[in-house]
Amino acid sequence: MSLTLDAQFVNTFRRAIEAEKLALRQDSGAYEVPLEGGRCLAEMNQAEKSFYAFRLPRPSDRVTPGVACSLREPTGLEVPVTLVQISEGEVVLRSELPISLREGAYRLIFVPWFLYDEMQKALENVPFPEMALRAFGKQPVGRLSVTPRPFDHSLNESQAQAVRLALESQLSILWGPPGTGKTTTLAQLIALLVAEGRRVLITSTTHAALDQVLQRLQGTPSLREVFAQHQVIQLGGQECSLEQVVAATQDQAQGQLARSRVRLDWILKQQQELLPLLARARQAAAEAQQLDLFADAPGGLEAADLGAVVGSERGLRWAGLSSAQQEVLLQRRARRLESLHLGWRLRARWARQTLTEGQQQAVDECRILLTTLANSYVSPLLKEQQFDSVVVEEAGMALLPTIYLAAGRARLQVVLVGDPQQLPSILTSRDPFAQQAMGRNIFAVLGERPERLMLNIQYRMHPQIGELVSRLFYAGGLQHQPPQEAASIAATAPFAGQALVVLDLAGEARTDPGDYSRYNPASAAEAVRLARLAAANGHSVAIIAPYRKQVQRIQELLGTQPDELIDCATVHRFQGHERDVVILDITDAPPLEPGVLLAGRGAHSASANLLNVSLSRARGKLIVIAPLDYVRQRAGGTVLAQVLETALAYGALRVRP
């Protein structure tokens, strides 16, 4: 019996995932998330399971309720734990074994393949496999009826056309080249989807992309009521977080939990101070009884001792009593504190349970949910969630199984948003099957389709830079309407009056023994010099280099306190961002042969994507540092050679010996 089409897809994904997991086990170590502090939540202890709370200094996609991992104690001991709750920068863990709380560093330890384990589990139950297949072009695309409504945002014709297409189609592909207003278009689309009564999931590979979408949604007038009703949630984000929504909708439980923490801390302190006094009173009473069986001995505790626990006035009265009487009163006090402790533990337990239930309720009732693709299949809060519309942002960067899972939550439609000319997903495995089944760009899988529409006016780059990008990577299909400041940036140093410069720099590329990563001292020094000139004029600067070693060298030259306007990294760090000035340091030079960046040929190669992202980050000035003769002689016909020749046609050449 032949498998159904969806079963074939799932089996293919599973095989590819196993290959990737094998590669990760061979090449990767564990992923660690640091924690701070640590306290036992006595009020939550149930069925011999212990609960502990730690501060979470930085958010992480991996820290999700329901996930199993291990906690490494300062001693190095690792204890298996389950993440129960994340709220207000605090994570609650459940452990079958006791955790020793002490000074030192605690870390959550995740094996790098746990996301793939969760991915395989999620593939076993895809709610709407026909929609998942439709997102891969394997099902006919139907039309949806919509009510015409005015736009909140002012859109150009290609943006408006993309919104109308996405509203009316079961599958749409919004192709957004750099600076073409993709996020504004997406915000308008989501506002109209919500107006149609559709529940929307917005998902992406990174929180940064979701932050940008959320910010634009918050500035959309027709969505103000949805935000006011706390029906927008970004899981793992800083704004509209699940914790904020629950705090707003479950204020009674939130207040009760805060009060319980304060009271329990106070009671614990009182008990710690009382127990030594009670022991002293008991000992004094026993000694007095041995000395005189027929008369009351004087009290064993002074007013100052008692006043610290029961108050100064009561301490004065109790000081005049016998040791036996003091013991009785202190025992009564201890029982009272224990009763209070039990009562506040029960209040805290109720509050935590209410907040936990409130998290699920908030997710169930929200109209717009933003979350990363990983979180969408890992979080227990989302296990049963279904949506009318699913929007996959940065779809070109997503692994194919994650797109399949996200699209499989959609009842009505899927919208794929991104740019096939930007960076693809990254796999550890070099297995050709895994690369084909998981690592390809979804846009390449779908090919040319009537549901795909490209936004064609860019608003970011100076026209010279924009035309370079357009000619090289978008077949000349982009028009340019840059902001006024683009010309102002081009007018200032370095190379005042020039927006696009190729700096021909003779240098020498090197590698250190045992390290294949390259560096070029001459180009690194020149990149830093130019960056400081630009930053002196108040411009933000990105120095982009293709090699880790070159990035490290540039960062060393910038010093331990670099200018906050200057940032240096490989290109992956800058995807989704922009800067006033971009300095692209090619690094490659004699005597070494051209490296990976220079090797690519064709507009759809990995080199083309890397270069496109690098060049298109610039608003007003783009400087490419490269040895021209070296590139022409040793890398003729590559994408980089085409970039340099086209840049020379639209920009200026400067030579530095």
XYZ file of C-alpha atoms in Angstrom:
657
model
C 0.000 0.000 0.000
C 1.481 3.333 -1.086
C 1.923 6.123 1.442
C -0.161 9.256 1.273
C 1.604 12.412 0.126
C 1.719 13.919 3.619
C 3.165 10.648 5.004
C 5.861 10.757 2.321
C 6.759 14.308 3.335
C 6.933 13.378 7.015
C 9.093 10.307 6.362
C 11.465 12.381 4.229
C 11.770 14.987 6.963
C 12.377 12.335 9.621
C 15.217 10.797 7.627
C 16.823 14.210 7.105
C 16.407 15.094 10.789
C 18.170 11.882 11.823
C 21.116 12.801 9.589
C 21.300 16.267 11.159
C 21.078 14.841 14.688
C 23.937 12.456 13.908
C 26.079 15.356 12.678
C 25.285 17.392 15.788
C 26.241 14.521 18.096
C 29.584 14.247 16.324
C 30.418 17.948 16.082
C 28.562 19.926 18.735
C 28.628 20.321 22.481
C 25.791 21.196 24.818
C 24.058 24.571 24.818
C 24.114 26.399 28.157
C 21.821 29.081 29.588
C 23.130 30.859 32.711
C 20.887 31.330 35.751
C 21.273 33.514 38.831
C 20.194 33.197 42.442
C 18.038 30.270 43.427
C 15.400 29.509 46.042
C 13.203 26.593 46.937
C 9.472 27.072 46.431
C 8.236 25.193 49.465
C 4.623 26.090 48.692
C 4.744 24.054 45.478
C 6.218 20.806 46.816
C 3.856 18.036 45.793
C 4.234 14.261 45.596
C 7.879 14.470 46.739
C 8.788 16.728 43.799
C 10.797 19.844 44.532
C 10.302 23.212 42.811
C 12.990 25.870 42.535
C 13.021 29.399 41.126
C 16.049 31.035 39.462
C 16.523 34.416 37.817
C 16.920 34.292 34.030
C 19.266 37.174 33.055
C 18.700 36.813 29.297
C 15.769 35.336 27.356
C 16.439 32.245 25.260
C 14.371 30.358 22.686
C 15.241 27.114 24.433
C 13.822 28.172 27.808
C 10.216 27.137 27.307
C 7.700 25.643 29.769
C 7.516 21.869 29.521
C 11.050 21.350 28.203
C 13.219 18.752 29.932
C 16.934 19.488 30.389
C 19.474 19.399 33.217
C 20.688 21.909 35.783
C 24.409 22.097 36.410
C 25.206 23.112 39.980
C 28.347 25.094 40.944
C 29.938 21.793 42.025
C 29.562 20.430 38.474
C 26.797 17.997 39.403
C 23.981 17.858 36.812
C 20.403 17.270 37.984
C 17.562 16.401 35.564
C 14.872 19.102 35.641
C 11.710 20.166 33.827
C 10.943 23.820 33.086
C 7.582 24.554 34.698
C 7.053 28.286 34.365
C 8.769 31.419 33.046
C 7.608 34.784 34.331
C 9.106 38.216 35.007
C 12.652 37.101 34.250
C 12.327 34.066 36.516
C 12.223 30.380 35.613
C 10.638 27.733 37.849
C 12.146 24.225 37.680
C 10.828 20.901 38.924
C 13.325 18.296 40.034
C 12.892 14.731 41.264
C 16.178 15.125 43.169
C 17.065 17.845 45.694
C 19.053 20.795 44.342
C 21.685 22.284 46.618
C 21.390 26.074 46.747
C 24.722 27.823 47.215
C 26.849 30.647 45.869
C 28.160 30.126 42.346
C 27.078 29.708 38.738
C 24.045 27.595 37.820
C 23.395 26.678 34.193
C 20.614 24.991 32.265
C 22.133 22.422 29.914
C 20.427 21.555 26.625
C 21.713 19.011 24.162
C 21.788 20.692 20.728
C 19.579 18.098 19.074
C 16.675 18.404 21.507
C 14.879 20.773 19.077
C 15.067 18.063 16.424
C 13.661 15.511 18.870
C 10.716 17.860 19.451
C 10.400 18.455 15.722
C 10.060 14.720 15.093
C 7.372 14.441 17.772
C 5.436 17.343 16.283
C 5.499 15.759 12.818
C 3.442 12.876 14.218
C 0.384 15.109 14.574
C -0.026 17.927 12.044
C -3.573 19.355 12.401
C -4.032 20.427 8.764
C -1.666 18.413 6.524
C -3.427 19.653 3.384
C -2.418 23.227 4.241
C 1.142 22.089 4.967
C 1.261 20.465 1.530
C -0.254 23.588 -0.035
C 2.612 25.643 1.398
C 4.961 23.384 -0.588
C 2.958 23.746 -3.801
C 1.445 20.261 -3.603
C -2.228 21.249 -3.346
C -4.399 23.573 -5.473
C -4.640 27.132 -4.168
C -8.194 28.364 -3.595
C -9.596 31.863 -3.206
C -11.078 33.353 -0.033
C -13.850 35.934 0.197
C -13.034 39.197 1.984
C -14.776 42.460 2.793
C -13.121 45.551 1.218
C -11.712 47.811 3.921
C -9.511 50.931 3.966
C -5.802 50.651 4.754
C -4.221 52.008 7.946
C -0.850 52.536 6.290
C -0.001 54.379 3.097
C 1.153 51.687 0.670
C 2.607 51.827 -2.823
C 0.982 49.838 -5.603
C 3.121 46.680 -5.227
C 2.563 46.667 -1.444
C -1.198 47.123 -1.813
C -1.313 44.395 -4.450
C 0.580 42.041 -2.128
C -1.904 42.716 0.696
C -4.904 42.054 -1.546
C -3.344 38.852 -2.892
C -2.576 37.551 0.609
C -6.070 38.352 1.890
C -7.806 36.449 -0.884
C -5.500 33.453 -1.409
C -4.956 30.221 0.527
C -1.242 30.566 -0.277
C 0.664 33.768 -0.968
C 4.365 34.520 -1.236
C 5.398 38.045 -0.302
C 8.864 38.682 -1.723
C 10.428 41.590 0.130
C 13.882 42.710 -1.080
C 15.886 44.893 1.332
C 14.261 48.188 2.267
C 11.030 47.633 0.339
C 8.702 48.105 3.325
C 8.007 44.435 3.926
C 7.215 44.945 7.621
C 4.791 47.820 6.916
C 3.051 45.700 4.287
C 2.864 42.774 6.665
C 1.376 44.936 9.445
C -1.356 46.130 7.103
C -2.105 42.577 6.023
C -2.393 41.332 9.615
C -4.690 44.212 10.557
C -7.055 43.271 7.726
C -6.881 39.564 8.586
C -7.930 40.382 12.153
C -10.722 42.600 10.822
C -11.944 39.568 8.856
C -12.224 37.704 12.171
C -9.216 35.495 11.512
C -6.891 34.324 14.267
C -3.276 34.862 13.193
C 0.009 33.120 13.993
C 3.135 35.084 13.056
C 6.302 33.043 13.265
C 9.937 33.495 12.274
C 13.389 32.093 12.878
C 14.387 34.942 15.220
C 12.928 37.135 17.948
C 14.506 40.165 16.246
C 12.271 39.772 13.194
C 9.191 39.335 15.398
C 10.133 42.438 17.407
C 10.096 44.503 14.216
C 6.688 43.155 13.193
C 5.233 43.741 16.671
C 6.520 47.320 16.726
C 4.768 48.034 13.428
C 1.578 46.330 14.606
C 1.569 48.561 17.689
C 1.553 51.580 15.362
C -1.440 50.308 13.360
C -4.596 52.252 14.381
C -7.158 49.526 13.694
C -5.322 47.138 16.046
C -5.402 49.432 19.090
C -8.466 47.741 20.563
C -6.936 44.285 20.132
C -3.844 45.446 22.030
C -5.981 47.153 24.690
C -7.840 43.877 25.259
C -4.517 42.032 25.732
C -5.202 39.782 22.748
C -1.718 40.111 21.236
C 1.031 37.890 22.681
C 4.678 37.479 21.744
C 6.044 34.354 23.389
C 9.585 34.993 24.565
C 9.512 38.698 23.709
C 9.952 41.775 25.866
C 6.802 43.555 24.669
C 3.330 41.975 24.890
C 4.932 38.988 26.583
C 2.786 36.222 27.990
C 3.816 37.282 31.482
C 2.646 40.859 30.883
C -0.680 39.706 29.466
C -1.276 37.294 32.358
C -0.319 39.988 34.879
C -2.862 42.338 33.287
C -5.654 39.764 33.127
C -4.878 37.882 36.362
C -4.007 40.822 38.609
C -5.574 39.253 41.721
C -3.392 36.145 41.496
C -0.337 38.230 40.606
C -0.855 40.413 43.677
C -1.501 37.423 45.890
C 1.728 35.770 44.745
C 3.732 38.932 45.420
C 2.242 39.277 48.902
C 2.832 35.588 49.602
C 6.514 35.867 48.729
C 6.964 38.807 51.100
C 5.096 37.118 53.962
C 6.817 33.759 53.512
C 10.230 35.434 53.564
C 9.266 37.285 56.752
C 7.937 34.122 58.413
C 11.091 32.194 57.503
C 13.237 34.920 59.057
C 11.090 34.896 62.202
C 11.374 31.118 62.482
C 15.152 31.248 62.052
C 15.432 33.782 64.874
C 12.903 32.021 67.127
C 14.329 28.496 67.097
C 17.626 29.332 68.884
C 15.691 31.306 71.556
C 13.288 28.434 72.076
C 16.225 26.046 72.515
C 17.808 28.376 75.095
C 14.523 28.744 76.983
C 14.019 24.982 77.012
C 17.551 24.425 78.345
C 17.136 27.140 81.019
C 13.809 25.658 82.155
C 15.358 22.197 82.475
C 18.298 23.551 84.486
C 15.987 25.545 86.793
C 13.875 22.480 87.480
C 16.953 20.495 88.481
C 18.168 23.275 90.825
C 14.918 23.977 92.673
C 11.828 21.826 92.456
C 9.862 24.023 94.905
C 10.291 27.606 93.592
C 10.144 29.425 90.288
C 13.617 30.200 88.975
C 14.227 33.564 87.253
C 13.771 33.778 83.465
C 16.533 32.560 81.199
C 16.063 35.126 78.388
C 16.538 38.875 78.574
C 14.205 41.526 77.129
C 16.652 42.384 74.342
C 16.757 38.759 73.182
C 12.997 38.366 73.236
C 12.278 41.785 71.734
C 14.017 40.875 68.454
C 11.412 38.139 67.892
C 8.208 39.197 69.657
C 8.586 42.985 69.808
C 10.096 45.247 72.462
C 6.913 45.726 74.539
C 6.096 42.048 74.680
C 9.767 41.230 75.225
C 9.784 43.378 78.400
C 6.753 41.518 79.791
C 8.123 38.074 78.928
C 11.535 38.826 80.427
C 10.058 38.816 83.923
C 8.595 35.323 83.540
C 10.184 32.044 84.478
C 12.115 29.948 82.001
C 9.268 27.423 81.839
C 6.732 30.162 81.094
C 9.019 31.637 78.425
C 9.329 28.215 76.836
C 5.534 27.814 76.718
C 5.051 31.242 75.146
C 7.802 30.705 72.589
C 6.364 27.304 71.653
C 2.990 28.970 71.184
C 4.711 31.571 68.983
C 6.418 28.829 66.949
C 3.072 27.066 66.362
C 1.550 30.385 65.281
C 4.342 30.974 62.794
C 3.980 27.448 61.422
C 0.240 28.019 60.971
C 0.912 31.308 59.184
C 3.517 29.591 57.026
C 1.037 26.917 55.967
C -1.633 29.489 55.187
C 0.637 31.631 53.001
C 2.017 28.540 51.272
C -1.539 27.611 50.288
C -2.207 31.154 49.057
C 1.001 31.108 47.002
C 0.165 27.688 45.573
C -3.279 28.926 44.529
C -1.748 32.024 42.923
C 0.840 30.035 40.972
C -1.759 27.539 39.798
C -4.068 30.353 38.735
C -1.266 32.077 36.827
C -0.282 28.817 35.127
C -3.881 28.259 34.049
C -4.032 31.915 33.074
C -1.115 31.439 30.691
C -2.963 28.755 28.779
C -6.163 30.803 28.826
C -4.342 33.866 27.482
C -2.841 31.840 24.628
C -6.202 30.206 23.864
C -7.984 33.566 23.660
C -5.395 35.732 21.853
C -6.138 36.988 18.345
C -2.507 37.495 17.272
C 0.311 35.236 18.477
C 3.964 35.868 17.640
C 6.551 33.191 18.346
C 9.664 31.649 16.872
C 9.350 28.586 14.677
C 11.212 26.535 17.295
C 8.887 27.627 20.076
C 5.834 26.877 17.939
C 6.467 23.140 18.167
C 8.323 22.989 21.519
C 6.046 24.951 23.855
C 3.331 22.877 25.564
C 1.158 26.009 25.525
C 0.953 25.692 21.731
C 0.520 21.939 21.370
C -3.192 22.139 20.580
C -3.292 25.608 19.025
C -4.807 26.161 15.585
C -5.085 29.366 13.585
C -7.011 30.694 10.622
C -3.955 32.357 9.090
C -0.274 31.501 9.506
C 2.396 34.006 8.471
C 5.991 32.738 8.208
C 8.397 35.680 8.294
C 11.994 35.186 7.053
C 10.719 32.015 5.386
C 13.862 31.706 3.277
C 15.944 31.189 6.426
C 13.666 28.491 7.871
C 14.299 24.750 7.766
C 11.697 23.094 5.558
C 10.195 20.848 8.301
C 9.543 23.922 10.475
C 7.610 25.564 7.630
C 5.633 22.349 7.166
C 4.749 22.298 10.880
C 3.784 25.975 10.992
C 1.685 25.792 7.830
C -0.004 22.674 9.213
C -1.628 24.791 11.950
C -3.541 26.920 9.425
C -7.231 26.344 8.722
C -7.554 28.820 5.871
C -4.308 30.251 4.567
C -0.527 30.467 4.691
C 1.547 33.548 3.906
C 5.268 33.060 3.237
C 7.300 36.241 3.657
C 10.972 36.746 2.852
C 13.600 37.097 0.181
C 15.092 34.155 -1.738
C 18.202 36.260 -2.388
C 19.125 36.464 1.323
C 20.764 34.017 3.723
C 19.391 30.448 3.824
C 19.155 28.088 6.785
C 22.327 26.501 8.150
C 22.750 22.765 8.702
C 25.591 20.956 10.440
C 25.143 17.852 8.313
C 26.789 17.689 4.888
C 24.617 14.735 3.905
C 23.204 15.602 0.433
C 19.847 14.123 1.376
C 19.579 16.292 4.497
C 20.623 19.370 2.540
C 17.991 18.637 -0.107
C 15.156 17.675 2.253
C 15.750 20.224 5.018
C 18.192 22.928 4.023
C 16.808 24.228 0.740
C 15.145 27.609 0.493
C 11.326 27.305 0.432
C 11.261 29.804 -2.433
C 13.463 27.479 -4.482
C 11.124 24.591 -3.669
C 8.083 26.539 -4.866
C 9.714 28.145 -7.924
C 7.873 30.751 -9.965
C 4.188 30.823 -9.045
C 1.275 33.214 -9.608
C 0.929 33.555 -5.821
C 4.390 35.194 -5.588
C 4.679 38.973 -5.732
C 7.785 41.121 -5.289
C 7.726 44.524 -3.624
C 9.562 46.766 -6.081
C 10.309 50.129 -4.422
C 13.155 50.306 -1.923
C 13.213 53.090 0.683
C 16.495 52.346 2.469
C 19.540 52.699 0.212
C 21.093 55.628 -1.614
C 20.181 55.242 -5.334
C 23.749 54.270 -6.288
C 23.803 51.483 -3.705
C 20.224 50.488 -4.505
C 20.956 50.221 -8.213
C 24.016 48.066 -7.532
C 21.871 45.662 -5.485
C 19.025 45.771 -7.985
C 21.177 45.011 -11.029
C 23.118 42.215 -9.381
C 20.413 40.361 -7.474
C 16.944 41.482 -8.645
C 17.336 41.712 -12.427
C 17.067 45.486 -12.256
C 13.546 45.259 -10.846
C 13.913 47.718 -7.962
C 12.990 51.395 -8.008
C 14.542 53.801 -5.512
C 12.934 56.304 -3.152
C 15.565 56.660 -0.400
C 15.156 58.964 2.598
C 16.747 62.413 2.588
C 19.432 61.388 5.079
C 20.921 58.911 2.566
C 22.341 61.825 0.545
C 23.526 63.541 3.737
C 25.440 60.426 4.792
C 27.066 60.157 1.350
C 28.175 63.788 1.558
C 30.363 63.232 4.631
C 33.714 61.516 5.250
C 35.117 59.073 4.527
C 35.180 59.742 0.777
C 32.915 62.773 1.101
C 30.463 63.102 -1.767
C 30.590 59.403 -2.676
C 27.891 56.866 -1.778
C 29.608 53.860 -3.367
C 33.358 53.314 -3.257
C 35.614 50.413 -4.198
C 38.868 50.757 -2.266
C 41.647 48.878 -4.069
C 43.963 47.872 -1.245
C 47.049 45.718 -1.620
C 47.342 43.433 1.384
C 48.342 39.967 2.502
C 45.937 37.262 3.719
C 47.212 34.935 6.440
C 46.216 31.962 8.565
C 47.622 30.807 11.895
C 48.909 27.244 12.385
C 46.019 24.874 13.006
C 43.400 27.506 12.136
C 41.885 27.789 8.669
C 40.160 31.120 9.318
C 41.842 34.030 7.508
C 42.877 37.531 8.456
C 44.412 40.480 6.612
C 46.185 43.030 8.848
C 46.250 45.776 6.205
C 42.557 45.644 5.324
C 41.596 45.294 9.013
C 43.495 48.464 9.910
C 41.987 50.348 6.969
C 38.450 49.220 7.837
C 38.865 50.500 11.395
C 40.304 53.816 10.193
C 37.383 54.398 7.820
C 34.829 53.338 10.420
C 36.165 55.839 12.925
C 35.974 58.638 10.341
C 32.319 57.791 9.692
C 31.471 57.460 13.386
C 33.080 60.857 14.057
C 30.288 62.321 11.909
C 27.654 60.580 14.033
C 26.945 57.757 11.570
C 26.280 54.141 12.557
C 28.790 51.775 10.942
C 28.842 48.058 10.174
C 32.177 46.437 9.360
C 31.400 43.125 7.691
C 34.086 40.491 7.126
C 33.660 36.921 5.857
C 36.068 35.276 8.307
C 35.901 34.856 12.072
C 39.622 35.577 12.451
C 39.339 38.888 10.607
C 36.381 39.927 12.743
C 38.411 39.166 15.879
C 41.355 41.196 14.598
C 39.149 44.196 13.778
C 37.497 44.007 17.191
C 40.950 44.000 18.812
C 41.908 47.113 16.823
C 38.702 48.806 17.942
C 39.837 48.243 21.534
C 38.156 47.204 24.750
C 35.948 50.326 24.638
C 35.027 50.690 20.960
C 32.834 53.463 19.619
C 29.227 52.412 20.256
C 28.359 53.480 16.699
C 30.707 50.842 15.211
C 29.812 47.164 15.053
C 31.896 44.404 13.465
C 30.727 40.865 12.692
C 30.183 38.352 9.945
C 27.216 38.985 7.698
C 24.802 36.662 9.528
C 24.782 39.045 12.487
C 23.430 41.871 10.322
C 20.571 40.114 8.521
C 17.411 42.115 9.169
C 19.374 45.224 10.234
C 20.709 48.354 8.532
C 23.429 50.943 9.148
C 24.287 54.402 7.842
C 27.639 53.181 6.536
C 28.716 49.658 5.606
C 32.366 48.676 5.130
C 32.727 45.281 3.465
C 36.229 43.911 4.015
C 36.766 41.065 1.537
C 39.929 39.980 3.453
C 41.108 37.554 0.735
C 44.431 38.516 -0.852
C 47.704 36.924 -2.000
C 49.358 34.578 -1.349
C 46.267 32.496 -0.473
C 43.836 31.243 -3.080
C 40.309 32.700 -3.047
C 38.124 31.479 -0.201
C 34.436 30.595 0.054
C 33.119 34.108 -0.442
C 34.874 34.411 -3.796
C 34.047 30.917 -5.021
C 30.342 31.310 -5.792
C 29.082 31.756 -9.309
C 25.583 32.782 -10.308
C 22.878 34.967 -8.788
C 21.458 32.083 -6.743
C 24.690 30.862 -5.139
C 25.481 31.080 -1.418
C 28.094 33.735 -2.240
C 25.439 35.841 -3.953
C 23.209 35.678 -0.884
C 26.063 36.599 1.458
C 27.087 39.543 -0.705
C 23.514 40.730 -1.215
C 22.885 40.901 2.521
C 26.244 42.620 3.075
C 25.730 45.320 0.445
C 22.081 46.010 1.175
C 22.589 46.884 4.861
C 23.880 50.343 3.856
C 21.671 53.445 3.938
C 23.983 56.156 2.656
C 27.514 54.874 2.048
C 28.978 51.537 0.978
C 32.740 50.918 0.900
C 34.112 47.638 -0.464
C 37.755 46.921 0.427
C 39.278 44.458 -2.042
C 42.484 43.862 -4.054
C 41.162 44.396 -7.597
C 43.927 42.699 -9.578
C 43.792 39.656 -7.303
C 40.036 39.277 -7.783
C 40.230 39.772 -11.542
C 43.102 37.317 -11.971
C 42.116 34.572 -9.537
C 38.344 34.904 -9.221
C 37.153 36.020 -12.629
C 33.526 35.129 -13.316
C 32.589 34.866 -9.644
C 29.780 36.842 -8.041
C 32.321 38.968 -6.190
C 34.050 39.899 -9.439
C 30.664 40.941 -10.843
C 29.976 42.978 -7.683
C 33.245 44.877 -8.012
C 32.868 45.591 -11.734
C 29.264 46.732 -11.290
C 30.241 48.862 -8.290
C 32.931 50.527 -10.376
C 30.316 51.291 -13.029
C 27.992 53.007 -10.524
C 30.474 54.295 -7.964
C 34.039 55.490 -7.523
C 37.441 53.805 -7.364
C 40.006 54.722 -4.744
C 43.461 53.149 -4.551
C 45.549 52.689 -1.423
C 48.971 51.067 -1.868
